Each structure stands twice: as structure tokens, then as C-alpha cells.
Coordinates of C-alpha atoms in Angstrom, one line a residue:
M1 CA -13.0 -2.1 -8.4
C2 CA -11.9 -1.4 -12.0
G3 CA -9.2 -0.2 -14.3
I4 CA -9.2 3.3 -15.8
V5 CA -7.2 5.0 -18.4
G6 CA -7.2 7.9 -20.3
F7 CA -5.6 10.9 -22.3
I8 CA -5.8 14.2 -23.6
S9 CA -4.2 14.8 -27.1
Q10 CA -5.0 15.8 -30.8
R11 CA -4.0 12.5 -32.0
N12 CA -6.1 10.8 -34.6
D13 CA -5.8 7.5 -33.4
K14 CA -7.5 7.5 -29.9
E15 CA -9.5 4.5 -30.5
H16 CA -6.6 2.5 -31.3
I17 CA -4.5 3.5 -28.7
I18 CA -7.2 3.2 -25.8
Q19 CA -7.9 0.0 -27.0
K20 CA -4.3 -1.1 -26.6
Q21 CA -4.3 0.5 -23.2
L22 CA -7.5 -1.4 -22.3
E23 CA -6.1 -4.5 -23.0
T24 CA -3.2 -4.3 -20.4
L25 CA -6.0 -3.6 -17.6
Y26 CA -8.2 -6.6 -18.6
H27 CA -7.4 -8.4 -15.3
R28 CA -8.7 -5.4 -13.4
G29 CA -11.9 -5.8 -15.0
P30 CA -12.9 -8.6 -16.6
D31 CA -16.7 -8.1 -16.4
A32 CA -16.8 -5.2 -19.2
Q33 CA -14.8 -2.8 -21.0
S34 CA -15.8 0.5 -22.7
K35 CA -14.6 3.7 -24.2
Y36 CA -15.3 7.4 -24.6
I37 CA -14.0 9.6 -27.2
D38 CA -14.6 12.9 -28.1
N39 CA -12.6 15.5 -29.5
N40 CA -9.3 15.7 -27.7
I41 CA -10.5 13.2 -24.8
A42 CA -10.2 9.6 -24.4
F43 CA -11.4 7.6 -21.6
G44 CA -11.3 3.8 -21.4
H45 CA -12.9 1.7 -18.7
T46 CA -12.5 -1.9 -17.6
R47 CA -15.3 -3.2 -14.9
L48 CA -15.3 -5.7 -11.9
A49 CA -18.8 -5.5 -11.1
I50 CA -19.6 -4.8 -7.3
I51 CA -22.3 -2.5 -6.7
D52 CA -25.2 -2.1 -9.1
I53 CA -24.0 -4.9 -11.3
D54 CA -26.5 -4.3 -14.3
N55 CA -26.6 -1.0 -14.7
A56 CA -23.3 1.0 -13.7
V57 CA -21.5 1.1 -17.1
Q58 CA -18.4 3.4 -17.4
P59 CA -17.5 5.8 -18.6
M60 CA -20.7 7.4 -17.2
T61 CA -22.3 10.5 -18.6
S62 CA -24.3 12.9 -16.5
T63 CA -28.1 13.7 -17.3
D64 CA -27.0 16.8 -19.3
N65 CA -24.4 14.9 -21.2
R66 CA -21.9 17.9 -20.0
Y67 CA -19.5 15.5 -17.6
I68 CA -18.3 11.9 -18.0
I69 CA -16.5 10.0 -15.3
I70 CA -14.5 6.8 -14.9
F71 CA -14.0 5.6 -11.4
N72 CA -12.1 2.7 -9.8
G73 CA -12.7 1.7 -6.1
E74 CA -15.6 2.0 -3.7
I75 CA -17.2 5.3 -2.1
Y76 CA -18.4 3.4 1.1
N77 CA -20.9 6.2 2.4
Y78 CA -22.6 6.4 -1.4
L79 CA -25.9 5.3 0.4
E80 CA -25.8 8.5 2.9
L81 CA -24.6 11.0 0.0
R82 CA -27.1 9.4 -2.3
Q83 CA -29.9 10.6 0.2
H84 CA -28.1 13.9 1.0
L85 CA -28.3 14.6 -3.1
V86 CA -31.9 13.5 -3.6
S87 CA -32.8 16.0 -0.9
K88 CA -31.2 18.7 -3.3
G89 CA -33.3 17.6 -6.2
M90 CA -30.5 15.3 -7.9
K91 CA -32.1 12.7 -9.9
F92 CA -30.3 9.0 -10.4
K93 CA -30.6 6.6 -13.1
T94 CA -28.9 3.9 -11.3
H95 CA -28.0 2.4 -7.7
S96 CA -24.3 3.2 -7.8
D97 CA -21.8 4.8 -6.0
T98 CA -20.4 5.9 -9.3
E99 CA -23.1 7.9 -10.4
V100 CA -23.3 9.2 -6.7
L101 CA -19.9 10.3 -7.1
L102 CA -20.6 12.0 -10.5
N103 CA -23.2 14.1 -8.9
M104 CA -21.0 15.0 -5.9
Y105 CA -18.7 16.6 -8.4
I106 CA -21.2 18.3 -10.2
V107 CA -22.8 19.7 -7.0
Y108 CA -19.3 20.5 -5.0
G109 CA -17.0 20.5 -7.6
K110 CA -13.3 20.1 -6.1
E111 CA -14.5 20.1 -2.8
C112 CA -16.3 16.7 -3.2
V113 CA -13.4 14.7 -2.4
S114 CA -13.5 16.0 1.4
K115 CA -17.1 14.4 2.0
L116 CA -16.2 11.1 0.5
N117 CA -15.2 7.8 2.7
G118 CA -13.7 5.0 0.4
M119 CA -10.9 4.2 -2.1
F120 CA -11.0 5.8 -4.9
A121 CA -8.8 7.1 -8.0
F122 CA -11.2 8.8 -10.4
A123 CA -11.4 11.3 -13.6
V124 CA -14.1 13.8 -14.5
Y125 CA -14.5 15.6 -17.6
D126 CA -16.2 18.7 -18.1
K127 CA -17.2 19.4 -21.6
V128 CA -18.3 23.0 -21.0
K129 CA -15.0 24.0 -19.5
D130 CA -12.8 21.6 -21.3
S131 CA -11.3 20.8 -18.0
M132 CA -10.4 17.5 -16.3
F133 CA -10.5 16.6 -12.3
L134 CA -8.3 13.4 -11.3
A135 CA -8.3 12.7 -7.6
R136 CA -6.9 10.0 -5.4
D137 CA -8.3 8.6 -1.9
Y138 CA -6.6 9.6 1.5
F139 CA -4.1 7.0 1.6
G140 CA -3.7 5.9 -1.9
I141 CA -5.5 2.6 -1.5
K142 CA -6.3 3.0 -5.3
P143 CA -3.5 3.8 -7.9
L144 CA -3.4 6.5 -9.9
Y145 CA -0.3 7.4 -12.1
Y146 CA 0.4 10.1 -15.0
T147 CA 2.9 11.5 -17.4
Y148 CA 3.1 14.5 -19.6
Q149 CA 4.9 14.0 -22.5
N150 CA 5.2 15.5 -25.9
N151 CA 2.0 18.0 -24.8
D152 CA -0.1 15.0 -24.2
F153 CA -1.5 14.2 -20.8
I154 CA -1.8 10.3 -20.1
F155 CA -3.1 8.7 -16.9
A156 CA -3.9 4.8 -15.9
S157 CA -4.4 2.5 -13.1
E158 CA -1.2 1.0 -13.9
V159 CA 2.0 1.9 -15.8
K160 CA 2.0 -0.8 -18.0
A161 CA -1.3 0.9 -19.8
I162 CA 0.7 4.3 -20.1
L163 CA 3.5 2.3 -21.7
E164 CA 1.3 1.3 -24.5
Y165 CA 1.2 4.9 -25.3
P166 CA 2.9 5.9 -28.5
D167 CA 6.6 7.3 -28.0
I168 CA 6.4 6.5 -24.3
K169 CA 9.7 4.5 -23.5
A170 CA 10.6 2.8 -20.1
E171 CA 13.4 4.2 -18.8
V172 CA 15.1 3.6 -15.1
D173 CA 14.6 6.7 -13.0
Q174 CA 18.1 6.5 -11.1
K175 CA 17.1 8.5 -8.1
S176 CA 14.2 6.2 -7.3
L177 CA 16.4 3.2 -8.2
N178 CA 18.6 4.4 -5.4
E179 CA 15.2 4.9 -2.8
Y180 CA 14.3 1.4 -3.6
M181 CA 17.8 0.0 -3.1
T182 CA 17.8 1.5 0.3
F183 CA 14.6 1.3 1.6
Q184 CA 12.7 -1.2 -0.8
V185 CA 10.3 1.3 -1.0
M186 CA 9.7 4.8 -3.0
L187 CA 9.7 8.1 -1.4
K188 CA 6.6 10.6 -2.1
K189 CA 5.6 10.3 -5.7
H190 CA 8.3 8.2 -7.4
T191 CA 8.2 5.4 -9.6
L192 CA 11.2 3.4 -11.0
F193 CA 10.1 4.9 -14.2
K194 CA 11.6 8.2 -15.6
N195 CA 9.0 10.7 -15.8
I196 CA 6.1 8.6 -15.0
H197 CA 4.5 9.8 -11.5
S198 CA 2.3 8.3 -8.9
L199 CA -0.1 11.1 -7.9
E200 CA 0.0 11.3 -4.2
P201 CA -2.4 10.0 -1.6
A202 CA -5.3 12.7 -0.7
T203 CA -4.1 15.0 -3.8
Y204 CA -6.0 16.1 -6.8
L205 CA -5.1 17.6 -10.3
Y206 CA -7.3 20.1 -12.0
L207 CA -6.2 20.5 -16.1
E208 CA -7.7 22.9 -18.4
S209 CA -7.3 22.7 -22.1
G210 CA -4.7 19.8 -21.4
K211 CA -2.6 21.9 -18.9
I212 CA -2.3 21.0 -15.4
K213 CA -3.5 24.1 -13.5
E214 CA -3.4 22.9 -10.0
K215 CA -2.3 20.3 -7.6
K216 CA -3.5 20.2 -4.4
K217 CA -3.6 17.8 -1.1
Y218 CA -6.9 17.9 0.1
W219 CA -6.9 16.3 3.6
E220 CA -3.9 15.4 6.0
F221 CA -3.9 14.4 9.5
D222 CA -2.1 15.9 12.1
Y223 CA -0.4 15.2 16.0
N224 CA -2.5 17.9 17.8
I225 CA -2.9 15.8 21.1
D226 CA -6.2 15.7 22.9
E227 CA -5.3 15.1 26.4
T228 CA -8.7 15.8 27.7
L229 CA -10.2 12.3 26.8
S230 CA -9.3 9.4 28.8
E231 CA -8.2 6.0 27.6
E232 CA -11.3 4.3 28.1
E233 CA -13.2 7.4 26.1
Y234 CA -10.4 6.7 23.3
T235 CA -10.8 3.0 23.2
T236 CA -14.7 3.2 23.3
K237 CA -14.4 5.7 20.2
L238 CA -12.0 3.7 18.3
L239 CA -14.4 0.7 18.7
H240 CA -17.1 2.4 17.4
L241 CA -15.3 3.9 14.7
L242 CA -14.1 -0.1 13.7
E243 CA -17.6 -1.3 13.7
N244 CA -19.0 1.5 11.6
S245 CA -16.3 1.1 9.1
L246 CA -16.9 -2.7 8.8
N247 CA -20.7 -2.1 8.7
I248 CA -20.2 0.3 5.8
Q249 CA -17.4 -1.7 3.8
T250 CA -19.3 -4.7 3.7
R251 CA -22.1 -3.3 1.4
S252 CA -21.9 -5.3 -2.1
D253 CA -23.7 -7.2 -4.5
V254 CA -21.5 -9.9 -4.5
P255 CA -19.9 -12.7 -2.1
I256 CA -17.6 -11.1 0.4
G257 CA -14.7 -12.8 2.7
A258 CA -11.5 -11.8 4.4
Y259 CA -7.8 -12.7 4.6
L260 CA -7.4 -14.2 8.2
S261 CA -3.9 -14.6 9.3
G262 CA -4.7 -15.0 13.0
G263 CA -2.7 -11.4 14.0
I264 CA -4.8 -8.8 15.6
D265 CA -5.8 -6.8 12.5
S266 CA -7.3 -9.8 10.4
S267 CA -9.1 -11.0 13.2
L268 CA -10.9 -8.0 14.1
V269 CA -11.6 -7.3 10.6
S270 CA -13.1 -10.8 10.2
T271 CA -14.7 -10.8 13.3
L272 CA -16.6 -7.5 13.1
A273 CA -17.3 -8.3 9.1
S274 CA -18.8 -11.5 10.0
K275 CA -21.5 -10.0 12.5
N276 CA -22.6 -7.7 9.6
Y277 CA -22.6 -10.0 6.6
F278 CA -25.7 -12.1 5.9
G279 CA -24.9 -15.3 4.1
D280 CA -21.7 -17.3 4.2
F281 CA -18.7 -15.8 5.2
H282 CA -15.5 -17.2 3.9
T283 CA -11.9 -16.6 5.4
F284 CA -8.6 -17.1 3.9
C285 CA -5.2 -18.1 5.5
G286 CA -2.1 -19.2 4.0
G287 CA 1.2 -20.8 5.5
F288 CA 4.2 -22.7 4.8
K289 CA 4.8 -26.2 5.7
D290 CA 8.6 -25.8 5.8
S291 CA 8.7 -25.0 9.2
K292 CA 6.3 -24.0 12.5
D293 CA 8.4 -20.7 12.4
F294 CA 6.4 -20.0 8.8
D295 CA 2.9 -21.3 9.9
E296 CA 0.5 -19.5 12.1
T297 CA -2.5 -21.2 10.6
H298 CA -3.7 -22.5 13.8
Y299 CA -4.4 -19.0 15.4
A300 CA -6.4 -18.4 12.3
Q301 CA -8.3 -21.6 12.9
I302 CA -9.1 -20.2 16.6
V303 CA -10.7 -17.2 15.2
Q304 CA -12.7 -19.2 12.3
K305 CA -14.0 -21.3 15.0
S306 CA -15.3 -18.4 17.1
I307 CA -17.0 -16.5 14.2
N308 CA -17.7 -20.0 12.2
S309 CA -16.8 -18.9 8.8
I310 CA -16.0 -20.8 6.2
H311 CA -12.1 -21.5 6.2
H312 CA -9.8 -22.0 3.4
E313 CA -5.9 -22.6 3.7
I314 CA -3.2 -22.6 1.2
F315 CA 0.6 -23.8 1.7
P316 CA 2.8 -22.6 -1.1
T317 CA 5.7 -24.3 -1.9
S318 CA 9.1 -23.2 -3.7
K319 CA 7.9 -24.5 -7.2
D320 CA 4.9 -22.2 -6.7
F321 CA 7.2 -19.1 -6.3
T322 CA 9.3 -20.1 -9.2
D323 CA 6.1 -20.8 -11.4
N324 CA 4.7 -17.2 -10.5
F325 CA 7.3 -14.7 -9.6
E326 CA 7.4 -13.7 -13.6
K327 CA 4.1 -13.2 -13.3
I328 CA 4.0 -11.4 -10.2
M329 CA 6.6 -8.7 -11.4
Y330 CA 4.6 -8.2 -14.4
H331 CA 1.5 -7.4 -12.3
M332 CA 3.6 -5.3 -9.9
D333 CA 4.6 -2.8 -12.6
Y334 CA 7.7 -2.1 -10.3
P335 CA 9.3 -3.8 -7.1
E336 CA 8.2 -2.6 -3.7
A337 CA 8.3 -4.1 -0.3
G338 CA 9.6 -7.7 0.6
P339 CA 9.0 -11.4 -0.4
G340 CA 5.6 -11.2 1.0
V341 CA 4.2 -10.1 -2.1
F342 CA 4.3 -13.7 -3.1
S343 CA 2.3 -15.1 -0.3
Q344 CA -0.2 -12.2 -0.8
Y345 CA -0.4 -13.2 -4.3
M346 CA -1.3 -16.8 -3.2
V347 CA -3.7 -16.4 -0.7
S348 CA -5.4 -13.9 -3.1
K349 CA -5.6 -16.3 -5.7
L350 CA -7.3 -18.8 -3.2
A351 CA -9.6 -16.2 -2.3
S352 CA -10.9 -15.6 -6.0
E353 CA -11.9 -19.0 -6.0
H354 CA -14.7 -18.3 -3.5
V355 CA -15.6 -14.4 -3.5
K356 CA -15.2 -11.5 -5.3
V357 CA -14.6 -8.8 -2.4
V358 CA -11.7 -9.6 0.5
L359 CA -11.4 -7.6 3.4
G360 CA -7.8 -7.2 4.8
G361 CA -6.2 -5.7 7.9
Q362 CA -3.6 -3.3 6.2
G363 CA -3.0 -0.4 8.3
G364 CA -3.2 -1.6 11.7
D365 CA 0.7 -1.6 12.2
E366 CA 1.3 1.7 10.6
I367 CA -1.5 3.6 12.7
F368 CA -1.2 2.0 16.2
G369 CA 2.6 1.0 15.8
G370 CA 2.5 -2.5 15.4
Y371 CA 6.3 -3.0 14.5
T372 CA 8.7 -4.7 16.7
R373 CA 11.4 -1.9 15.4
Y374 CA 9.4 0.7 17.6
T375 CA 10.1 -1.3 20.9
V376 CA 13.8 -1.4 19.7
A377 CA 13.9 2.2 19.0
Y378 CA 12.5 2.8 22.3
L379 CA 14.8 0.6 23.9
E380 CA 17.8 3.0 22.9
Q381 CA 15.4 5.9 23.8
A382 CA 14.9 4.7 27.2
L383 CA 18.6 3.8 27.7
K384 CA 19.6 7.3 26.6
G385 CA 17.0 9.4 28.9
A386 CA 18.2 7.0 31.8
I387 CA 21.8 7.5 30.9
F388 CA 21.8 11.5 30.3
E389 CA 18.7 12.0 32.4
T390 CA 17.1 14.0 29.7
S391 CA 14.2 13.6 27.3
E392 CA 13.9 14.6 23.8
E393 CA 10.3 14.3 24.1
G394 CA 9.4 16.9 26.8
K395 CA 8.5 13.8 29.2
H396 CA 9.6 10.4 29.2
L397 CA 7.2 8.4 26.9
V398 CA 9.1 4.9 27.8
T399 CA 11.2 4.6 30.6
L400 CA 13.8 1.6 31.3
Q401 CA 11.7 0.1 33.8
S402 CA 8.5 0.2 32.1
I403 CA 9.7 -1.3 28.9
I404 CA 11.5 -4.6 30.2
P405 CA 7.6 -6.5 30.8
N406 CA 7.8 -6.1 26.7
M407 CA 11.3 -6.8 26.0
A408 CA 10.9 -10.7 25.4
Q409 CA 9.4 -9.7 21.7
L410 CA 12.7 -8.7 20.9
K411 CA 14.3 -12.1 20.9
N412 CA 13.8 -12.6 17.3
Y413 CA 15.4 -9.1 16.4
I414 CA 19.0 -9.7 17.9
P415 CA 20.5 -8.9 14.4
L416 CA 18.7 -5.7 14.2
L417 CA 19.8 -4.6 17.6
K418 CA 23.3 -5.4 17.0
E419 CA 23.3 -3.5 13.7
Q420 CA 21.3 -0.3 15.5
F421 CA 24.0 -0.2 18.6
K422 CA 27.1 -1.0 16.4
E423 CA 27.4 2.8 15.4
G424 CA 25.4 6.3 16.4
L425 CA 24.1 5.1 19.4
F426 CA 22.2 8.2 21.0
D427 CA 22.2 10.2 17.7
P428 CA 19.4 12.2 16.7
M429 CA 16.0 10.5 16.2
D430 CA 15.9 10.8 12.4
E431 CA 19.5 9.4 12.0
R432 CA 18.7 6.6 14.4
Y433 CA 15.4 5.5 12.4
Y434 CA 17.5 6.2 8.7
R435 CA 19.6 3.3 10.1
M436 CA 16.7 0.9 11.2
M437 CA 14.9 1.5 7.6
N438 CA 18.5 1.6 5.7
R439 CA 18.8 -1.8 3.8
S440 CA 21.8 -0.7 2.3
H441 CA 24.4 -1.9 4.3
N442 CA 25.6 -4.7 2.2
L443 CA 25.0 -3.3 -1.3
H444 CA 28.6 -3.7 -2.0
K445 CA 28.3 -7.4 -1.9
I446 CA 25.6 -7.6 -4.6
Y447 CA 26.3 -4.5 -6.9
N448 CA 29.7 -3.2 -8.5
Q449 CA 31.3 -0.2 -7.6
E450 CA 31.0 1.5 -10.7
F451 CA 27.2 1.2 -10.5
L452 CA 27.3 2.0 -6.5
S453 CA 29.2 5.7 -7.5
T454 CA 26.0 6.8 -8.6
F455 CA 24.7 6.2 -5.3
E456 CA 24.0 9.6 -3.2
E457 CA 23.4 8.9 0.3
E458 CA 23.3 12.0 1.3
Q459 CA 20.6 13.2 -0.8
L460 CA 18.6 10.2 0.3
L461 CA 19.4 10.9 4.3
D462 CA 18.1 14.4 3.5
K463 CA 14.8 13.3 1.6
F464 CA 14.5 10.8 4.5
K465 CA 14.6 13.4 7.2
Q466 CA 12.1 15.7 5.0
V467 CA 9.4 13.2 5.5
F468 CA 10.6 11.8 9.1
N469 CA 10.5 15.3 10.6
H470 CA 7.6 17.0 8.8
P471 CA 4.9 16.1 11.2
D472 CA 4.6 18.7 14.0
T473 CA 5.6 16.5 17.0
K474 CA 8.3 15.7 19.1
S475 CA 7.1 12.3 19.8
Y476 CA 9.4 9.5 18.3
F477 CA 6.9 7.4 18.3
N478 CA 4.2 9.5 16.2
K479 CA 7.5 10.5 14.1
M480 CA 8.0 6.8 13.6
T481 CA 4.6 5.7 12.7
H482 CA 4.0 8.9 10.4
F483 CA 7.0 7.8 8.6
D484 CA 5.5 4.6 7.8
L485 CA 2.2 5.7 7.0
K486 CA 3.8 7.7 4.3
T487 CA 6.2 5.5 2.7
L488 CA 5.9 1.9 4.1
L489 CA 2.0 1.6 3.9
P490 CA 2.0 2.9 0.1
A491 CA 4.2 -0.1 -0.7
L492 CA 2.0 -2.4 1.1
L493 CA -1.0 -0.9 -0.6
H494 CA 0.8 -1.2 -4.1
V495 CA 1.1 -5.0 -3.1
E496 CA -2.3 -5.2 -1.7
D497 CA -3.9 -3.4 -4.8
R498 CA -1.8 -5.3 -7.5
M499 CA -2.1 -9.1 -6.0
S500 CA -5.9 -8.7 -5.7
M501 CA -6.3 -7.3 -9.1
A502 CA -4.2 -9.8 -10.7
V503 CA -6.5 -12.5 -9.9
S504 CA -9.6 -10.1 -10.6
I505 CA -11.0 -9.7 -7.0
E506 CA -11.6 -6.4 -4.8
S507 CA -9.6 -6.2 -2.0
R508 CA -10.6 -3.5 1.0
V509 CA -9.1 -2.5 4.2
P510 CA -11.3 -1.2 6.6
I511 CA -8.9 -0.3 9.3
L512 CA -7.7 2.5 6.8
D513 CA -11.1 4.8 7.6
Y514 CA -9.7 8.2 7.5
R515 CA -11.6 8.8 10.7
I516 CA -9.9 6.2 12.8
V517 CA -6.2 7.7 11.5
E518 CA -7.5 11.1 12.8
L519 CA -8.7 9.6 16.1
A520 CA -5.5 7.8 16.5
S521 CA -3.4 10.9 15.8
K522 CA -4.9 12.8 18.8
M523 CA -4.0 10.1 21.1
P524 CA -1.5 10.7 23.5
P525 CA 1.8 8.5 22.6
A526 CA 1.9 7.6 26.1
M527 CA -1.4 5.7 25.9
K528 CA -0.6 4.3 22.2
F529 CA 2.9 2.9 23.3
S530 CA 2.3 2.3 26.9
G531 CA 5.3 0.9 28.7
G532 CA 6.5 -0.2 24.8
K533 CA 3.6 -2.4 24.2
T534 CA 3.0 -2.4 20.3
K535 CA -0.6 -1.5 19.4
A536 CA -1.4 -1.1 22.9
M537 CA -4.7 1.2 22.4
L538 CA -6.1 -1.0 19.4
I539 CA -5.7 -4.2 21.8
K540 CA -7.2 -2.7 24.6
S541 CA -10.6 -1.5 22.3
V542 CA -11.3 -5.1 20.9
K543 CA -10.2 -7.1 23.8
N544 CA -13.5 -8.3 24.5
I545 CA -14.3 -9.4 21.0
L546 CA -11.5 -11.2 20.2
P547 CA -10.5 -14.6 21.4
K548 CA -7.7 -14.4 24.5
E549 CA -5.1 -16.4 22.2
I550 CA -5.1 -13.8 19.7
I551 CA -5.1 -11.0 22.2
N552 CA -2.1 -12.5 24.1
R553 CA -0.1 -13.3 21.4
K554 CA 3.6 -12.3 21.5
D555 CA 4.7 -14.2 18.3
K556 CA 3.2 -12.4 15.2
M557 CA 5.0 -13.6 12.1
G558 CA 3.6 -11.3 9.2
F559 CA 3.7 -13.9 6.7
P560 CA 7.2 -14.4 6.3
T561 CA 8.3 -16.7 3.2
P562 CA 11.1 -19.2 3.8
I563 CA 13.0 -18.0 1.0
N564 CA 16.0 -18.8 3.1
N565 CA 15.1 -22.3 3.4
W566 CA 14.2 -22.6 -0.5
L567 CA 17.7 -21.4 -1.6
A568 CA 18.9 -24.8 -0.6
G569 CA 16.5 -26.2 -2.9
D570 CA 14.9 -25.3 -6.4
L571 CA 15.0 -21.7 -5.4
K572 CA 19.0 -21.7 -5.7
E573 CA 19.4 -22.4 -9.6
Y574 CA 16.4 -20.2 -10.4
A575 CA 18.0 -17.3 -8.5
L576 CA 21.4 -18.2 -10.2
D577 CA 19.8 -18.3 -13.6
I578 CA 18.3 -15.0 -13.4
L579 CA 21.0 -13.1 -11.4
T580 CA 24.1 -14.6 -13.4
S581 CA 22.2 -15.0 -17.0
Q582 CA 24.3 -13.3 -19.8
K583 CA 21.5 -10.5 -19.7
A584 CA 22.2 -9.6 -15.9
K585 CA 25.8 -9.6 -16.9
Q586 CA 25.5 -7.4 -19.8
R587 CA 23.4 -5.1 -17.9
G588 CA 26.5 -4.3 -15.9
Y589 CA 25.4 -3.3 -12.8
L590 CA 25.7 -6.6 -10.5
N591 CA 28.7 -8.1 -8.7
I592 CA 28.2 -11.5 -10.4
T593 CA 31.1 -13.1 -8.6
N594 CA 29.9 -12.0 -5.1
I595 CA 26.4 -13.1 -6.0
E596 CA 27.5 -16.6 -7.0
K597 CA 29.3 -17.0 -3.7
Q598 CA 26.5 -15.7 -1.5
I599 CA 24.1 -18.2 -3.0
N600 CA 26.5 -21.0 -3.4
Q601 CA 28.1 -20.7 0.0
S602 CA 26.3 -18.9 2.4
G603 CA 22.8 -19.9 1.5
Q604 CA 21.4 -16.9 3.0
F605 CA 18.8 -14.9 0.8
S606 CA 19.6 -11.1 2.0
R607 CA 16.6 -8.4 1.4
D608 CA 19.5 -7.1 -0.9
L609 CA 19.5 -10.3 -2.9
W610 CA 15.8 -10.2 -3.1
G611 CA 15.9 -6.4 -4.2
A612 CA 18.4 -7.4 -7.0
L613 CA 16.5 -10.2 -7.8
N614 CA 13.4 -8.0 -8.5
L615 CA 15.2 -5.3 -10.4
E616 CA 16.7 -8.5 -12.8
M617 CA 13.2 -9.5 -13.3
W618 CA 11.7 -5.8 -13.7
H619 CA 14.3 -5.1 -16.4
R620 CA 13.4 -8.0 -18.5
K621 CA 10.0 -7.7 -18.0
F622 CA 9.7 -3.7 -18.7
I623 CA 13.1 -2.2 -19.7
D624 CA 14.2 -4.6 -22.1

């Protein structure tokens, strides 16, 4: 795990620029910092040493000095690839995955990415061809940003490093801002910064003489359902892939631990990892003492006892929030997702005191359908099928009768049900899911009318539909999970990467093995969402290796942060100081009167208010 930065330019001050850029990425790699400068190329690397600690220095040069690589991430199947390359006559100077990756590019060129199993963002420069190849992993676990300005191409692991480049000004991208206000995530390659792009997951860029010649998506999963396999065969294959993923992702020359919330995903990761790991295995959990509704540490303790890990807990407070929010926004580069970013930071900080690599359960909800909103959506779908005696999916995936046993999980989602059924009931799938994901219903309470006049909801709906309807499937379930894999998951991985790297630890996400996603996409939707039960196939595959209390849980929380509770205390004045400050008033987009009223009278910290708080702090840290 590292930070990378580079540019192609004719400038004479490359050494000074690359040094300034590297300083902004120190937290990503405090173990070593190195540079490579030659003609029009400048590469910089900050290293968090995980594999071959003593020898794998970057930027790394090939044995013939033709190729130079900088790499952030891990290639989990590097031992198998190394053996393959040795059989082809390749010589190695180190035992690192970086050298394996470099030699894979030398042998296979652009096609090397399709042979990798890992999380990665890397750049390779070819001196002979004056070409550069940049690629990002299948799901965008590792970040890679780029911009092309004034004939210079600049890229980095974080936007803040790009902003250190001369004459690049931090400006707001209005369309991206509208996306954030609507979904609190970005669609596709957007960032909140004008002209600074995020390279899409599973995509590579190829440049010659400093010009982009090719941009290509090198991998995609589809929904060609395989009906020939039984449920038992699918669950057996799934468990085998989970075990293999954990086996190769516990390769490390430094101590490893795992986040453990007590949910299905983190519990299976912790359980399988502890079987593969030789030595003291640490687990990390967080909760809040404000209410039992914000504390699931007792579930984590059940798993901890079953695997005999060294367990650590942290209980953040509102003071921790006010002490760290500004720092969190700096490390995020730009806001995405919800208040869970604070919780993630605090648990990562705890983990950094004990290990250098931590495993997480990200991806399980998006791959296997773990969100309760899927059940909300199918309640409406089942009602529609029962009333009109029709099915949009070819056959009834979920009937009203079959979904009833799993309706109890909706008791905490009454507000969402009311909002969803208030208007547009039985509309087309894409419009119904748009309403469910749309967080802009109350923007008029937060922002002023002049600012909202720039809001183009029809364009946002069209962009939403492009992503939602892209997969070749009639299945509502597959369309929803596909949308979340393409939009929500990248936002959550953004949080995962930034909060772990803020405290200089590596975060790995073993469920997000591309082989697991390919298998899940082939499963019949009726298996994956049997009777409206979330994560049905994942639970069936691991039911014999996890404690029954975890398998039978119906109250998974998702590490909620009690901001509403804190609004009546320390957070009230803090939020008012930020959102009603002179700076905020001069910015001219907030409805200050309404915000004061909402905070002082209602005491409800809505997601709209959360978004506004993030945007104001982001403006202060980057735009101002």
C-alpha cells in the first residue's frame, strides 16, 4: 500500500514539483519516499512496506533499464504469477509483487491486467516507446486520479497531490456537485473538482508522447444466468472462492488483523482469515455508548470468542467527532457517502496501533443484496404483481406470500416506506429505485432558491437510468445490485481507502474478489433473493462456519453514527459555527435561516444537513 504521483511535462522544475506532491501523500507511505525523473517524465512514490520490506523500493526499474513502474496496492496472486514468469525465463532481483507486476507488463503488455488478482493502481513508463500505461483494479479499491491541463498530464493517488501542481486551481464541478447533493455519491468518473477525473474501475489508459491514445475497460461482469447449477453447487463454489480469497489475501510480511462488526461479512472474513493466519490475530470493533441502538459490540464478541482473536474495542464520542471532522475531510479529498466515515476513521485509528494490514467486509451487501431497501423495493414489486397479475421479470421473483416471513426487518424503515409509497407507486423500476436513492427531497430546506435553480433533475434522472438500465437483465434485484456496485460501492471504497491510509495502514477487502462477483452474477435471482431474504446465498454458504447468533441476526446496524443524539449536545454549536459562519454566508448557497431553525428546533440531523456540513468544510479545506 502506497501513494503514487507522476506527470509528463517539459517543465524544468520537476524535482521541486514532485517533492511537493510527495509531501501531501506522506500518510500513504511513511516508510520511504523516492523519485524518478528523466526527460519529460517525473514519478514519485511513498511506501508503506508490506511485502519484501527491505528490497522492493519504488520507482522500480526493469533489469534492462527500459521500464519504470510505480504501484499502489497488492497483487494477491503474485506468487503464482512469479512462478509462471520464472518458467518463461524471467529473472528477479526481489521477492516483491511490484517486480512481478512490472515483468507481467513486459511480457504481456496491456493484457497483463486481465491476469491479476488484486487491488491496484499503477503506472509503467517505457523509455523506448515514450509511452505510459496506467491501470486501476476491477472495483476501484485503489484510487487513481488524473488531469490533462496546458499540455501536461498529471496523475496521483489523491487529488490533493494533483492540486500541488503549478497553475492547477481547485474549482467546483457543478454537475458533480448536483450528483453529490442528490445521491451523496458520484456517478461514473466524476469528482467534485472541475477537470480532475477518477479513472474508472477495471479501466486502463495508454499514452504516447504525453498524449492519451487509448482508454479501455478491460473487465466487466454480466448477468448471463446459469440455471444448470443447483443451489448447493453454487454455495459450495462460493465458499471455496471465499476460502481461497482469504488464503491469498493473508499473504503479508507484517501483522494482519480484521474489522469485526458482528455482521455476516466481517464475521466471515475474520473467521476465515484467522484459520489461515499463523500468529496473533487481532480484531477491531467500534460502538457508541449513547444507546443500545448504536452498539453491536456484543455480536462482535461472540465471533471473537469463537475464533479466539485478540479483540479491541473503541467507543467514539461527539468530542471525537468535532476533534477529527476537519482532518477527515482533508483526507477524503471530497465528500462521499454518510456519517459512517467518522466511525471508519476511529476504528482504523485503533487498528493502526496494533497491525499494519486490516481486512474488511466491504462488498458483501452490494454483491449479494444485503440492503433492506431491496426488500422495500420488492414489497412494492410483489404488490404490483399481485394486483395486476403481471411480472416485469418474466416470472415472479418474489410473491407477496413469500416475502411476508421477512417483513419484520422493515420495522425500522417506515419513513422510507412512507416516502416510497407517497407518489409514483408502481412506476417503472428505474424511476422507483431513483426515488429510493434520491436524497434531495428536502434540499429547499438547506439551500437557497438561486443556488437550486442550477439543479438539473431531469439530467440527473437520465444519468441515473443509464447506469441502472445498463446491465442486460430484466431482474429488478440484479439491476439494483448492479447500480450499487457501480456507484455506492466506489464511494464506500473511497472511504475505506482514505480512512485507513490516513493512519498509514493497508485495508484489504477479500469479498471483492472478481471471481466471486462473476459467480454471483450467474446465480438465478430467485436463489439470491429467495423470499425477499437479504444475502440468502451468502448466508447459506457460510452457515456452518459462523455462530448461529450471527447467522440468525435480523438487526444488523451498519455502524450507524448517533449524530442526531449529539445534535442536542456538543455537535449543535459545532454545526452552527460551520454552517452559519460568515464564510458560509458569503458563499451564498445555503439557506442560513432554515438551517438555524432545523438545528435549533427540530434537533434532526438529516442527510441533507450532513451533506451541507461536508460541502462547507470541503470548500474551506480545498476551494478557499
